[in-house]
CSV table of C-alpha atoms and ligand atoms in Angstrom, one decimal:
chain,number,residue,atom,x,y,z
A,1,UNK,CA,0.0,0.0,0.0
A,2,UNK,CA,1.6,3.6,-0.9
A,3,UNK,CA,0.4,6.8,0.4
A,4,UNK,CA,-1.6,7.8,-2.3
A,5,UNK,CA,-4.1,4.9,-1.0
A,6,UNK,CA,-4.4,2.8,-3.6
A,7,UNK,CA,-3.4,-0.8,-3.8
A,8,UNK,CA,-0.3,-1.2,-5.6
A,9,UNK,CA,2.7,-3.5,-6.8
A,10,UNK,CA,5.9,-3.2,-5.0
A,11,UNK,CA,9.0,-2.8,-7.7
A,12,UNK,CA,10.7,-5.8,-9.3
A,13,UNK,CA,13.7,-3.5,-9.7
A,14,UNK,CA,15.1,-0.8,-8.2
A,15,UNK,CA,18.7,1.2,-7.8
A,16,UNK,CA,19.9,3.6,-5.9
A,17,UNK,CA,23.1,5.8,-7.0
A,18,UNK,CA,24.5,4.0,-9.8
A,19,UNK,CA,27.5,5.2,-11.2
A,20,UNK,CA,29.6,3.9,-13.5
A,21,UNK,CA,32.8,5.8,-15.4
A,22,UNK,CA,35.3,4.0,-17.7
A,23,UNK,CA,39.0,5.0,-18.5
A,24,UNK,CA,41.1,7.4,-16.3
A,25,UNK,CA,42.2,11.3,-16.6
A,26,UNK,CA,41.5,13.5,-19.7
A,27,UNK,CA,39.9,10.5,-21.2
A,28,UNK,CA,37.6,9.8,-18.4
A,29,UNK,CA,33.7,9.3,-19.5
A,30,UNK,CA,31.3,8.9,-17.1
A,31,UNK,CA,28.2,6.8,-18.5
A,32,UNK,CA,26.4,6.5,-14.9
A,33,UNK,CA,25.9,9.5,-12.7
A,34,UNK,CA,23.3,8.5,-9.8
A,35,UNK,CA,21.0,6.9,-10.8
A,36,UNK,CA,17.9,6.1,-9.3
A,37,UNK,CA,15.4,4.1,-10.8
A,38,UNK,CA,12.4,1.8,-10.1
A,39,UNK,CA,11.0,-0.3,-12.8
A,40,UNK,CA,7.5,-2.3,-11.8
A,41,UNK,CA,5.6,-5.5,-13.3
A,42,UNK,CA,3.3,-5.6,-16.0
A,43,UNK,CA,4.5,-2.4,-16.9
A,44,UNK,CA,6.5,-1.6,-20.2
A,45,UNK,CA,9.2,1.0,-19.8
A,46,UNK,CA,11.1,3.0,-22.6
A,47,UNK,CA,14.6,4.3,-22.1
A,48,UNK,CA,15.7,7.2,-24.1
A,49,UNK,CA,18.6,9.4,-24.9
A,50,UNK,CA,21.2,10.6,-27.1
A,51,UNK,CA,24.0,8.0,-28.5
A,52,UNK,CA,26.8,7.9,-25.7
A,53,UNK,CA,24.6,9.1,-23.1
A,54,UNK,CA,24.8,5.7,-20.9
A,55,UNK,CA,21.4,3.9,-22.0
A,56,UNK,CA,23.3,0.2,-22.4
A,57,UNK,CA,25.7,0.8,-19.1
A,58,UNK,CA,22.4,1.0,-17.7
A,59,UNK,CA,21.0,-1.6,-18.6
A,60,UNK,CA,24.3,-3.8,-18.4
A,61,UNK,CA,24.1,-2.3,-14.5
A,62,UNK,CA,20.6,-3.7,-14.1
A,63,UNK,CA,20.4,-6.7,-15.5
A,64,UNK,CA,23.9,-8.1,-13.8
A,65,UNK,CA,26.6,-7.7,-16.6
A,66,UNK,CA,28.3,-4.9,-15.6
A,67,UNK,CA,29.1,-4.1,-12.0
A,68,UNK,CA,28.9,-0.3,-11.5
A,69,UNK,CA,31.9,1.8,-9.8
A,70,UNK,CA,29.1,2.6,-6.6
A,71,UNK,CA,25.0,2.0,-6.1
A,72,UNK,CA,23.2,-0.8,-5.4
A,73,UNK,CA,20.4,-2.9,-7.2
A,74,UNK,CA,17.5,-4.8,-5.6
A,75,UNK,CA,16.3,-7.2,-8.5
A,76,UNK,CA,13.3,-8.9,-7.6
A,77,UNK,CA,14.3,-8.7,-3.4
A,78,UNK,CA,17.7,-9.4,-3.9
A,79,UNK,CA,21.0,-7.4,-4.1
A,80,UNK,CA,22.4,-7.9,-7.5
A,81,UNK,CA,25.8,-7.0,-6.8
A,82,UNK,CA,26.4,-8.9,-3.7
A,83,UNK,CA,25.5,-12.0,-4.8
A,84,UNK,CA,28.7,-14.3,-6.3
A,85,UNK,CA,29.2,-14.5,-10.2
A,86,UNK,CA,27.7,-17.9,-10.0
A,87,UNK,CA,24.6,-16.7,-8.3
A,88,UNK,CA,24.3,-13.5,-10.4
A,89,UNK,CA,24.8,-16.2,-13.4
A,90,UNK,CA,22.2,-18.6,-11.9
A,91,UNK,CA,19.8,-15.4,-11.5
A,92,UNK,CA,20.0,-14.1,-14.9
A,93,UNK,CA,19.3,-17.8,-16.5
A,94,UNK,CA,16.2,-18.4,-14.1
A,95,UNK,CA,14.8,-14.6,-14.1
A,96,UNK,CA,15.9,-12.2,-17.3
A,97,UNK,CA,15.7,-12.0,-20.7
A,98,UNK,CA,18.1,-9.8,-22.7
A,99,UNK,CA,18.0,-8.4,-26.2
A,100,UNK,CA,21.3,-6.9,-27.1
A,101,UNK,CA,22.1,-4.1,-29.6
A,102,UNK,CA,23.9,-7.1,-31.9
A,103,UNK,CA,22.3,-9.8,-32.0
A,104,UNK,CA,24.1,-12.1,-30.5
A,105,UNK,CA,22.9,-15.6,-32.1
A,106,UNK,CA,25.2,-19.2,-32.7
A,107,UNK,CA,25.8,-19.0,-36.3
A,108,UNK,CA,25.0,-22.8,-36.6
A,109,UNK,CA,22.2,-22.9,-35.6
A,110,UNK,CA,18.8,-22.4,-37.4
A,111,UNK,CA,16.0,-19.6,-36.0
A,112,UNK,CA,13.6,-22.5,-34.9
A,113,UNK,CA,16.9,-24.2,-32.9
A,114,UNK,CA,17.9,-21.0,-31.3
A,115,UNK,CA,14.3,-20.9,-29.3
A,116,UNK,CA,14.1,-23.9,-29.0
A,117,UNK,CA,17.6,-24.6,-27.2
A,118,UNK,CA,16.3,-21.8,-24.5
A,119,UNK,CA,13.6,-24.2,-23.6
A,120,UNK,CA,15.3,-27.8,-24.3
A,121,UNK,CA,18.6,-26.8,-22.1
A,122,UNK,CA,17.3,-23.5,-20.1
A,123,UNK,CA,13.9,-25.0,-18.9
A,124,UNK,CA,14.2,-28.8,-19.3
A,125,UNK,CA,11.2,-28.8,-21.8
A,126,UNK,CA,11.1,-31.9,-23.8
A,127,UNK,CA,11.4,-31.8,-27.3
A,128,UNK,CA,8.1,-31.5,-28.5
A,129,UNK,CA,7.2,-28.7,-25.9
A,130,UNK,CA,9.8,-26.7,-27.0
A,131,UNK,CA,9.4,-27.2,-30.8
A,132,UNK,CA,5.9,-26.4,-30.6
A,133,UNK,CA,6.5,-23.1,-28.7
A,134,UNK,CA,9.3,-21.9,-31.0
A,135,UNK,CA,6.8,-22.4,-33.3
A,136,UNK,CA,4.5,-20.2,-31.9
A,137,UNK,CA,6.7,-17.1,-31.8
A,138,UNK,CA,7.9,-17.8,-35.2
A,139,UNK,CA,4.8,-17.3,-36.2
A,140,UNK,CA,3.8,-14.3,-34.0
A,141,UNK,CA,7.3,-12.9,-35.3
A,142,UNK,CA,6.2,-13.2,-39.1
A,143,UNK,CA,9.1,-15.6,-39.4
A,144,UNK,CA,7.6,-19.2,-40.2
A,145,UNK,CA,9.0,-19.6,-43.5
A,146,UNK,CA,12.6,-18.6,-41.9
A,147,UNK,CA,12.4,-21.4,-39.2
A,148,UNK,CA,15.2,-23.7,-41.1
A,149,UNK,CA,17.4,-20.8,-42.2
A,150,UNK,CA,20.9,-19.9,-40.3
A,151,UNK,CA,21.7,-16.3,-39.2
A,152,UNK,CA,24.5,-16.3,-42.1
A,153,UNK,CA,21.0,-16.1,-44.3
A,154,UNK,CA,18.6,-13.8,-42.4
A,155,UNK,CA,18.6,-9.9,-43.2
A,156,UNK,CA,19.3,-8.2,-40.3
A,157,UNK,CA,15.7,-7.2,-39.0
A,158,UNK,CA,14.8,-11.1,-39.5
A,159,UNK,CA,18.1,-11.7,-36.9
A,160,UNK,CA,16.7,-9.0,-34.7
A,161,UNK,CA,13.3,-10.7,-35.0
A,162,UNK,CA,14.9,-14.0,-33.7
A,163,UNK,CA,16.8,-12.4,-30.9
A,164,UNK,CA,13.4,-11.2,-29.8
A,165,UNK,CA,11.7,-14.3,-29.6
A,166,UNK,CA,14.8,-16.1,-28.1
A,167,UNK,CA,14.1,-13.4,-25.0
A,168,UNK,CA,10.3,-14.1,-24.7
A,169,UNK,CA,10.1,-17.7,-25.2
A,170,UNK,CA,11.3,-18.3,-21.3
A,171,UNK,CA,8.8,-15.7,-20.3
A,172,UNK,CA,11.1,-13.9,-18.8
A,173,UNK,CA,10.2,-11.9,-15.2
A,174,UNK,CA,12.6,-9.1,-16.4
A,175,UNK,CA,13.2,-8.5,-19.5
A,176,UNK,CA,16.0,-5.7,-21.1
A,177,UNK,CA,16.0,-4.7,-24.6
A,178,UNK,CA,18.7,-2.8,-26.0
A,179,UNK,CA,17.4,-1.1,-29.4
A,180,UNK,CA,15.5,-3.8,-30.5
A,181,UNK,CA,13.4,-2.0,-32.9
A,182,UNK,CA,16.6,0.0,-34.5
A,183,UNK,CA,17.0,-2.6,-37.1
A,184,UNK,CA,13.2,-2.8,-38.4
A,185,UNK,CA,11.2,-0.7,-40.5
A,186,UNK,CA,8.6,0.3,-38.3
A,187,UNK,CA,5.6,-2.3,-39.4
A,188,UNK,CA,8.1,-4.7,-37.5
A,189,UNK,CA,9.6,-2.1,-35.2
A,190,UNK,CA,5.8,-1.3,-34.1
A,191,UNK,CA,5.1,-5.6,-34.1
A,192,UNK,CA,8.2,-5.5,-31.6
A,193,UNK,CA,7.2,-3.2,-29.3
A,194,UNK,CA,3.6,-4.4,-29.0
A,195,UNK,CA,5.0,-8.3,-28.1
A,196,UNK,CA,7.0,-6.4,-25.6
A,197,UNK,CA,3.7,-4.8,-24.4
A,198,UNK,CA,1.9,-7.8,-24.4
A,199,UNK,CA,4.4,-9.6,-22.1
A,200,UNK,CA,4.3,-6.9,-19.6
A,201,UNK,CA,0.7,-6.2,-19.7
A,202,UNK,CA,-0.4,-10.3,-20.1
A,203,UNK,CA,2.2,-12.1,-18.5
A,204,UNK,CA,2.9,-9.6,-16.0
A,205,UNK,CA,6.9,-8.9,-17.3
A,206,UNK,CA,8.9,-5.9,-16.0
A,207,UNK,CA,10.4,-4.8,-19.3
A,208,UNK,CA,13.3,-2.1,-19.7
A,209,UNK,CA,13.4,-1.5,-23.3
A,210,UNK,CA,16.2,1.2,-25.1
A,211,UNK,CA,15.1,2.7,-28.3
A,212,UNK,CA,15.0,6.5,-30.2
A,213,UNK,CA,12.1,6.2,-32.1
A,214,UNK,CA,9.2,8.5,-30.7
A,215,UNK,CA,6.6,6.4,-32.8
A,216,UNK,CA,7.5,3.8,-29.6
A,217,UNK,CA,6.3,6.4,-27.1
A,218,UNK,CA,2.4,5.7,-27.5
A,219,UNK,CA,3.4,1.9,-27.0
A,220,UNK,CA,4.7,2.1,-23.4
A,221,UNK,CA,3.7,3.1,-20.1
A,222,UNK,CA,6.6,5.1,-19.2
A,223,UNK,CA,9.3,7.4,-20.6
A,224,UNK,CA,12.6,7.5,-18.7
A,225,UNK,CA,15.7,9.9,-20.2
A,226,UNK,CA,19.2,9.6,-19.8
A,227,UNK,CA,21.4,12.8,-20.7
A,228,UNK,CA,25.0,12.7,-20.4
A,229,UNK,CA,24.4,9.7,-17.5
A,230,UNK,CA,22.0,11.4,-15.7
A,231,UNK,CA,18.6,10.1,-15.6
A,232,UNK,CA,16.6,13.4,-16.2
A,233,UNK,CA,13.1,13.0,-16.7
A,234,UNK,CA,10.2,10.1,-16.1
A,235,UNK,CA,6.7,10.5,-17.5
A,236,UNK,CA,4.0,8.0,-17.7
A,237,UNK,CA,2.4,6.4,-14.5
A,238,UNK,CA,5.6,5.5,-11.8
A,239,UNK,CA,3.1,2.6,-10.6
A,240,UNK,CA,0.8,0.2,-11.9
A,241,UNK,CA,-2.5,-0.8,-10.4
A,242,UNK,CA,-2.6,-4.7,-9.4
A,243,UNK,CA,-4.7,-5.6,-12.4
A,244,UNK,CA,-4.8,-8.9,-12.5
A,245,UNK,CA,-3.6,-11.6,-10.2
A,246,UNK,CA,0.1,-12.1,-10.9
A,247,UNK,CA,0.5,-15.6,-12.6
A,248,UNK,CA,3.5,-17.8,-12.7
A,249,UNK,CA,4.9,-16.4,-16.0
A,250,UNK,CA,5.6,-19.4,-18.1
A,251,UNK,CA,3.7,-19.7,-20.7
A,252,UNK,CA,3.0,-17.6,-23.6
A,253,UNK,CA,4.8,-14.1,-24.3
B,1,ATP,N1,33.9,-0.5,-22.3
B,1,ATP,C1,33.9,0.8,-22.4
B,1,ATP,N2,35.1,1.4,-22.3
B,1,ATP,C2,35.2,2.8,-22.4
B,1,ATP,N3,34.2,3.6,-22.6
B,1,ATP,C3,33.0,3.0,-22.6
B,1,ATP,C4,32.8,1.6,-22.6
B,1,ATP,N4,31.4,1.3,-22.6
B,1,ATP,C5,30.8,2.5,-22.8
B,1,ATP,N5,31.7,3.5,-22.8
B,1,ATP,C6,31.4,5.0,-22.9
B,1,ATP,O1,30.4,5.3,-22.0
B,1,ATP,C7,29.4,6.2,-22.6
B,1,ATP,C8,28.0,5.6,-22.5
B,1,ATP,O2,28.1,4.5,-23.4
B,1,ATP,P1,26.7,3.6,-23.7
B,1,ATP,O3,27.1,2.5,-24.6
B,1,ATP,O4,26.1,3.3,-22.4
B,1,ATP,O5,25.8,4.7,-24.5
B,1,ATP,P2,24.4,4.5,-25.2
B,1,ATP,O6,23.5,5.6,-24.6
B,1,ATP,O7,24.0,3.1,-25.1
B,1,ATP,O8,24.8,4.9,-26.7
B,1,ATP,P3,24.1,4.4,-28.1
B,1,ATP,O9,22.8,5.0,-28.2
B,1,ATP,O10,25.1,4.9,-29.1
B,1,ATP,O11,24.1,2.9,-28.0
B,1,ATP,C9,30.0,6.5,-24.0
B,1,ATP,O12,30.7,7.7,-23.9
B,1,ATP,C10,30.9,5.3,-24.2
B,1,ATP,O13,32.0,5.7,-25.1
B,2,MG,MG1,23.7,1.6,-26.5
């Protein structure tokens, strides 16, 4: 309960005075300058700013894959940074799905085998499960008649597409997207955003996504900015009302 009276969620992620520089001396940038953020469930977040201004350190600093110089993060009750590499490892693979600015795919393997190696080796789903499933967000990614092919022979937006779906298929509880739209035209850009959307709103995701595009903004719940490191402005509703009971989140995106 918060003092406006209403009945809300509690945050699945929250940090208090991140900062994070790189280098030393004259050629000292500092991508992180305390940062305070709290991201909720079922609630789709957009992170914007201009090109060096410290979206990805950010979300590298959330998400467990780059320790920050100071600041702490509480993901989903626990301290992110305390916990050993092997428990921060162990975390990541149980709770969060990532898209990264590449794409980040095994160049042997085809789209359907990506997803479905999430599920087979992530989740213990048995074969059928899992091929049935990747099937499904092929399909919801407009990317059925790619299922055999490699990454060596998808365009870029089809790899992005894949990437996508190899984040959702686990149903992740926190999900991090860096640019995943920058590679589409924006009948795909706008499909992206709106699975994101649907995994926050139906499955009850907390989703950090990066992206530039303002056609996004109508998408999300909230706007954050980051200038220079410093996160400057939030608009959009901080908190979401309970609106539905909170189900295991395992199925569907
Ligand atoms: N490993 C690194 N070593 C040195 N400097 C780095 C490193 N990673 C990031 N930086 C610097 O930190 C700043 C923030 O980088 P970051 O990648 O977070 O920006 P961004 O907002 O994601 O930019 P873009 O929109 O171009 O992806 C930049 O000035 C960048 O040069
Ligand atoms: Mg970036």
């Amino acid at each position: 309960m918060y003092s406006d009276g209403a009945s809300m969620t509690p945050p699945t992620l929250q940090a208090w005075g991140l900062t994070k520089s790189f280098g030393t001396g004259e050629v000292m940038t500092t991508a992180l300058q305390d940062v305070n953020i709290e991201l909720f469930p079922y609630q789709l977040a957009l992170l914007m700013g201009p090109s060096g201004s410290g979206k990805s350190t950010l979300l590298a600093a959330l998400s467990g894959l780059l320790r920050p110089d100071s600041g702490q993060v509480m993901a989903l009750n626990q301290d992110l940074w305390a916990m050993t590499d092997k428990e921060r490892e162990a975390f990541r693979l149980k709770n969060c799905g990532f898209i990264f600015q590449g794409y980040n795919l095994f160049p042997a393997l085809t789209a359907r085998q990506q997803l479905e190696m999430v599920l087979r080796w992530g989740q213990g789903a048995s074969a059928r499960e899992a091929r049935l499933r990747a099937d499904d967000i092929l399909d919801l990614l407009g990317l059925t008649k790619k299922a055999d092919l490699r990454p060596g022979q998808l365009s870029g937006g089809e790899k992005q597409r894949v990437a996508i779906g190899r984040a959702l298929i686990k149903s992740p509880t926190l999900c991090f997207a860096d640019e995943p739209t920058a590679a589409l035209d924006w009948k795909h850009g706008e499909q992206v955003i709106e699975l994101l959307r649907v995994a926050a709103h139906d499955n009850g995701a907390t989703i950090l996504v990066v992206g530039h595009d303002a056609r996004l903004i109508p998408h999300v719940d909230r706007v954050l900015h980051l200038d220079d490191g410093v996160l400057v402005e939030t608009s959009g509703k901080r908190r979401v009302p309970i609106l539905n009971t909170p189900k295991a989140v395992v199925s569907g995106v």
